[in-house]
mmCIF file of C-alpha atoms in Angstrom:
data_model
loop_
_atom_site.group_PDB
_atom_site.id
_atom_site.type_symbol
_atom_site.label_atom_id
_atom_site.label_comp_id
_atom_site.label_asym_id
_atom_site.label_seq_id
_atom_site.Cartn_x
_atom_site.Cartn_y
_atom_site.Cartn_z
ATOM 1 C CA UNK A 19 40.153 -5.536 -1.404
ATOM 2 C CA UNK A 20 37.147 -5.833 -3.733
ATOM 3 C CA UNK A 21 33.842 -4.479 -2.505
ATOM 4 C CA UNK A 22 30.872 -6.812 -2.573
ATOM 5 C CA UNK A 23 28.378 -3.977 -2.305
ATOM 6 C CA UNK A 24 28.700 -0.368 -3.373
ATOM 7 C CA UNK A 25 26.053 2.262 -2.797
ATOM 8 C CA UNK A 26 24.610 3.640 -6.006
ATOM 9 C CA UNK A 27 24.885 7.365 -6.665
ATOM 10 C CA UNK A 28 21.158 7.478 -7.469
ATOM 11 C CA UNK A 29 20.519 7.314 -3.706
ATOM 12 C CA UNK A 30 21.174 10.342 -1.526
ATOM 13 C CA UNK A 31 22.932 10.163 1.839
ATOM 14 C CA UNK A 32 19.708 10.892 3.750
ATOM 15 C CA UNK A 33 19.035 8.257 6.426
ATOM 16 C CA UNK A 34 15.943 6.170 5.698
ATOM 17 C CA UNK A 35 13.000 6.681 8.052
ATOM 18 C CA UNK A 36 11.313 3.337 7.414
ATOM 19 C CA UNK A 37 10.305 0.908 10.153
ATOM 20 C CA UNK A 38 12.491 -2.145 10.897
ATOM 21 C CA UNK A 39 11.530 -5.043 8.654
ATOM 22 C CA UNK A 40 9.973 -2.803 6.015
ATOM 23 C CA UNK A 41 11.082 -3.424 2.448
ATOM 24 C CA UNK A 42 10.968 0.200 1.259
ATOM 25 C CA UNK A 43 14.735 0.563 1.762
ATOM 26 C CA UNK A 44 15.438 -2.527 -0.331
ATOM 27 C CA UNK A 45 13.001 -1.314 -2.981
ATOM 28 C CA UNK A 46 14.717 2.081 -3.131
ATOM 29 C CA UNK A 47 18.096 0.428 -3.538
ATOM 30 C CA UNK A 48 16.871 -1.819 -6.361
ATOM 31 C CA UNK A 49 15.252 1.042 -8.265
ATOM 32 C CA UNK A 50 18.394 3.155 -7.825
ATOM 33 C CA UNK A 51 20.706 0.365 -8.999
ATOM 34 C CA UNK A 52 18.628 -0.267 -12.120
ATOM 35 C CA UNK A 53 18.492 3.452 -13.001
ATOM 36 C CA UNK A 54 22.283 3.686 -12.648
ATOM 37 C CA UNK A 55 22.939 0.442 -14.552
ATOM 38 C CA UNK A 56 20.819 1.636 -17.495
ATOM 39 C CA UNK A 57 22.572 5.011 -17.413
ATOM 40 C CA UNK A 58 19.331 7.005 -17.491
ATOM 41 C CA UNK A 59 19.733 8.994 -14.286
ATOM 42 C CA UNK A 60 19.960 12.366 -16.067
ATOM 43 C CA UNK A 61 16.564 11.906 -17.687
ATOM 44 C CA UNK A 62 14.725 10.172 -14.836
ATOM 45 C CA UNK A 63 11.823 11.754 -12.952
ATOM 46 C CA UNK A 64 10.417 10.166 -9.798
ATOM 47 C CA UNK A 65 6.839 10.740 -8.663
ATOM 48 C CA UNK A 66 6.387 10.308 -4.915
ATOM 49 C CA UNK A 67 2.911 10.048 -3.459
ATOM 50 C CA UNK A 68 1.350 9.965 0.004
ATOM 51 C CA UNK A 69 2.031 7.506 2.812
ATOM 52 C CA UNK A 70 5.386 5.900 3.490
ATOM 53 C CA UNK A 71 6.451 6.630 -0.081
ATOM 54 C CA UNK A 72 6.077 10.372 0.510
ATOM 55 C CA UNK A 73 9.774 10.797 1.301
ATOM 56 C CA UNK A 74 11.063 9.081 -1.847
ATOM 57 C CA UNK A 75 12.176 12.478 -3.128
ATOM 58 C CA UNK A 76 14.535 12.675 -0.122
ATOM 59 C CA UNK A 77 16.233 9.407 -1.079
ATOM 60 C CA UNK A 78 16.395 9.400 -4.889
ATOM 61 C CA UNK A 79 19.056 11.684 -6.346
ATOM 62 C CA UNK A 80 16.978 12.836 -9.311
ATOM 63 C CA UNK A 81 14.258 15.248 -10.315
ATOM 64 C CA UNK A 82 11.094 14.396 -8.451
ATOM 65 C CA UNK A 83 7.542 15.556 -7.981
ATOM 66 C CA UNK A 84 5.227 15.098 -5.004
ATOM 67 C CA UNK A 85 1.751 13.991 -6.100
ATOM 68 C CA UNK A 86 -1.455 14.267 -4.124
ATOM 69 C CA UNK A 87 -2.882 11.130 -2.536
ATOM 70 C CA UNK A 88 -3.514 8.552 -5.264
ATOM 71 C CA UNK A 89 -2.630 10.864 -8.118
ATOM 72 C CA UNK A 90 0.824 9.511 -8.980
ATOM 73 C CA UNK A 91 -0.245 7.974 -12.304
ATOM 74 C CA UNK A 92 -1.985 11.207 -13.371
ATOM 75 C CA UNK A 93 1.139 13.247 -12.589
ATOM 76 C CA UNK A 94 3.386 10.666 -14.288
ATOM 77 C CA UNK A 95 1.158 10.752 -17.370
ATOM 78 C CA UNK A 96 1.517 14.526 -17.609
ATOM 79 C CA UNK A 97 5.302 14.425 -17.169
ATOM 80 C CA UNK A 98 5.736 11.686 -19.762
ATOM 81 C CA UNK A 99 3.520 13.431 -22.308
ATOM 82 C CA UNK A 100 5.361 16.736 -21.893
ATOM 83 C CA UNK A 101 8.791 15.034 -21.802
ATOM 84 C CA UNK A 102 8.435 11.846 -23.891
ATOM 85 C CA UNK A 103 12.154 11.016 -23.593
ATOM 86 C CA UNK A 104 12.073 11.079 -19.792
ATOM 87 C CA UNK A 105 12.197 7.874 -17.766
ATOM 88 C CA UNK A 106 9.277 8.362 -15.386
ATOM 89 C CA UNK A 107 8.293 6.188 -12.454
ATOM 90 C CA UNK A 108 5.856 6.411 -9.581
ATOM 91 C CA UNK A 109 6.607 4.967 -6.176
ATOM 92 C CA UNK A 110 3.363 4.121 -4.387
ATOM 93 C CA UNK A 111 2.057 2.094 -1.479
ATOM 94 C CA UNK A 112 -1.136 0.074 -1.298
ATOM 95 C CA UNK A 113 -2.999 2.646 0.780
ATOM 96 C CA UNK A 114 -2.324 5.169 -1.971
ATOM 97 C CA UNK A 115 -2.541 3.162 -5.198
ATOM 98 C CA UNK A 116 -5.170 0.556 -4.264
ATOM 99 C CA UNK A 117 -7.408 2.949 -2.354
ATOM 100 C CA UNK A 118 -7.890 6.573 -3.376
ATOM 101 C CA UNK A 119 -5.682 6.088 -6.450
ATOM 102 C CA UNK A 120 -7.447 3.076 -7.954
ATOM 103 C CA UNK A 121 -9.135 5.095 -10.717
ATOM 104 C CA UNK A 122 -5.849 6.721 -11.742
ATOM 105 C CA UNK A 123 -3.883 3.468 -11.977
ATOM 106 C CA UNK A 124 -6.668 1.604 -13.802
ATOM 107 C CA UNK A 125 -7.145 4.316 -16.410
ATOM 108 C CA UNK A 126 -3.409 4.916 -16.904
ATOM 109 C CA UNK A 127 -2.991 1.161 -17.418
ATOM 110 C CA UNK A 128 -5.987 0.997 -19.767
ATOM 111 C CA UNK A 129 -4.438 3.762 -21.874
ATOM 112 C CA UNK A 130 -1.063 1.998 -21.877
ATOM 113 C CA UNK A 131 0.748 5.038 -20.495
ATOM 114 C CA UNK A 132 4.519 4.733 -20.870
ATOM 115 C CA UNK A 133 5.856 4.958 -17.331
ATOM 116 C CA UNK A 134 6.767 2.525 -14.579
ATOM 117 C CA UNK A 135 4.874 2.035 -11.334
ATOM 118 C CA UNK A 136 6.699 0.635 -8.330
ATOM 119 C CA UNK A 137 3.842 -0.546 -6.118
ATOM 120 C CA UNK A 138 4.753 -1.517 -2.561
ATOM 121 C CA UNK A 139 2.035 -3.719 -1.084
ATOM 122 C CA UNK A 140 2.530 -4.349 2.613
ATOM 123 C CA UNK A 141 -1.202 -5.023 3.093
ATOM 124 C CA UNK A 142 -1.717 -2.190 5.601
ATOM 125 C CA UNK A 143 -1.719 1.583 5.832
ATOM 126 C CA UNK A 144 1.795 1.547 7.288
ATOM 127 C CA UNK A 145 2.464 5.226 7.907
ATOM 128 C CA UNK A 146 -0.622 5.583 10.080
ATOM 129 C CA UNK A 147 0.140 2.639 12.347
ATOM 130 C CA UNK A 148 -1.190 -0.317 10.373
ATOM 131 C CA UNK A 149 -4.872 0.110 9.620
ATOM 132 C CA UNK A 150 -6.595 -2.245 7.208
ATOM 133 C CA UNK A 151 -5.922 -1.413 3.556
ATOM 134 C CA UNK A 152 -7.725 -2.542 0.396
ATOM 135 C CA UNK A 153 -5.023 -5.218 0.048
ATOM 136 C CA UNK A 154 -5.190 -6.553 3.621
ATOM 137 C CA UNK A 155 -5.510 -10.337 3.480
ATOM 138 C CA UNK A 156 -8.534 -12.238 4.759
ATOM 139 C CA UNK A 157 -7.956 -12.987 8.437
ATOM 140 C CA UNK A 158 -5.020 -10.559 8.692
ATOM 141 C CA UNK A 159 -5.138 -8.536 11.891
ATOM 142 C CA UNK A 160 -4.632 -4.804 11.789
ATOM 143 C CA UNK A 161 -5.264 -1.961 14.210
ATOM 144 C CA UNK A 162 -8.713 -1.472 12.660
ATOM 145 C CA UNK A 163 -9.480 -5.176 12.211
ATOM 146 C CA UNK A 164 -8.194 -6.715 15.467
ATOM 147 C CA UNK A 165 -10.091 -9.972 14.821
ATOM 148 C CA UNK A 166 -8.772 -10.148 11.262
ATOM 149 C CA UNK A 167 -10.209 -8.985 7.965
ATOM 150 C CA UNK A 168 -13.682 -10.383 7.483
ATOM 151 C CA UNK A 169 -15.069 -10.685 3.958
ATOM 152 C CA UNK A 170 -18.570 -10.214 5.372
ATOM 153 C CA UNK A 171 -17.594 -6.816 6.784
ATOM 154 C CA UNK A 172 -14.810 -5.546 4.501
ATOM 155 C CA UNK A 173 -15.078 -7.580 1.312
ATOM 156 C CA UNK A 174 -12.214 -9.350 -0.399
ATOM 157 C CA UNK A 175 -8.692 -7.963 -0.791
ATOM 158 C CA UNK A 176 -7.983 -6.183 -4.053
ATOM 159 C CA UNK A 177 -5.425 -8.067 -6.124
ATOM 160 C CA UNK A 178 -3.948 -5.201 -8.084
ATOM 161 C CA UNK A 179 -1.726 -7.170 -10.483
ATOM 162 C CA UNK A 180 -4.565 -9.504 -11.432
ATOM 163 C CA UNK A 181 -6.932 -6.570 -11.864
ATOM 164 C CA UNK A 182 -4.545 -4.663 -14.130
ATOM 165 C CA UNK A 183 -3.737 -7.850 -16.051
ATOM 166 C CA UNK A 184 -7.319 -7.909 -17.355
ATOM 167 C CA UNK A 185 -6.530 -4.744 -19.342
ATOM 168 C CA UNK A 186 -4.888 -4.649 -22.763
ATOM 169 C CA UNK A 187 -2.772 -1.543 -22.077
ATOM 170 C CA UNK A 188 -0.034 -2.645 -19.673
ATOM 171 C CA UNK A 189 3.189 -3.772 -21.348
ATOM 172 C CA UNK A 190 4.536 -5.572 -18.279
ATOM 173 C CA UNK A 191 3.169 -6.551 -14.873
ATOM 174 C CA UNK A 192 5.119 -8.449 -12.229
ATOM 175 C CA UNK A 193 4.636 -9.304 -8.584
ATOM 176 C CA UNK A 194 7.754 -9.799 -6.513
ATOM 177 C CA UNK A 195 8.550 -10.420 -2.854
ATOM 178 C CA UNK A 196 11.618 -9.068 -1.089
ATOM 179 C CA UNK A 197 11.846 -11.806 1.513
ATOM 180 C CA UNK A 198 14.987 -13.707 0.436
ATOM 181 C CA UNK A 199 18.173 -12.873 -1.500
ATOM 182 C CA UNK A 200 16.881 -14.908 -4.457
ATOM 183 C CA UNK A 201 13.594 -13.008 -4.518
ATOM 184 C CA UNK A 202 15.407 -9.687 -4.229
ATOM 185 C CA UNK A 203 17.480 -10.579 -7.301
ATOM 186 C CA UNK A 204 14.291 -11.564 -9.122
ATOM 187 C CA UNK A 205 12.677 -8.241 -8.181
ATOM 188 C CA UNK A 206 15.653 -6.355 -9.574
ATOM 189 C CA UNK A 207 15.325 -8.216 -12.879
ATOM 190 C CA UNK A 208 11.638 -7.273 -12.977
ATOM 191 C CA UNK A 209 12.418 -3.592 -12.509
#
């Protein structure tokens, strides 16, 4: 009998800790499949940051580094410059990348650093029970904005892809959703 789905060897056997309905597990699988399909596993380095992405090093079967909150792009820059043949990627959430890490991602993008950023935007600080994040949508309710995000109080959501697209450095920027099988396939092509 032919298998329709086979687990990639780039993923470890550790059980995922993510909440039901979260797309981190799907994202991990897609990244792992692409790394295996390109045959670059032996020279791949993952940079895990703070928040829900902190355990990425438990799930990816590769060399990995834990970066301080928001500092994934700075760590990835250092790794790539020391090991230019390495395939380097960061795995970051919106609370990390779009908040304390905004300076690092903007300047890495402006310099055109040669690594990949997998940015998971679930519009909340998920690991700490769903507080408002820089990407929380107007009107979206969170534990710290129970009446919904107000632009008068919290300003407008940061649109990271659009912000980075104003720079000349990035080689490729894509926004994908993991809400349907078709969109999941599209996300894999983007990776």
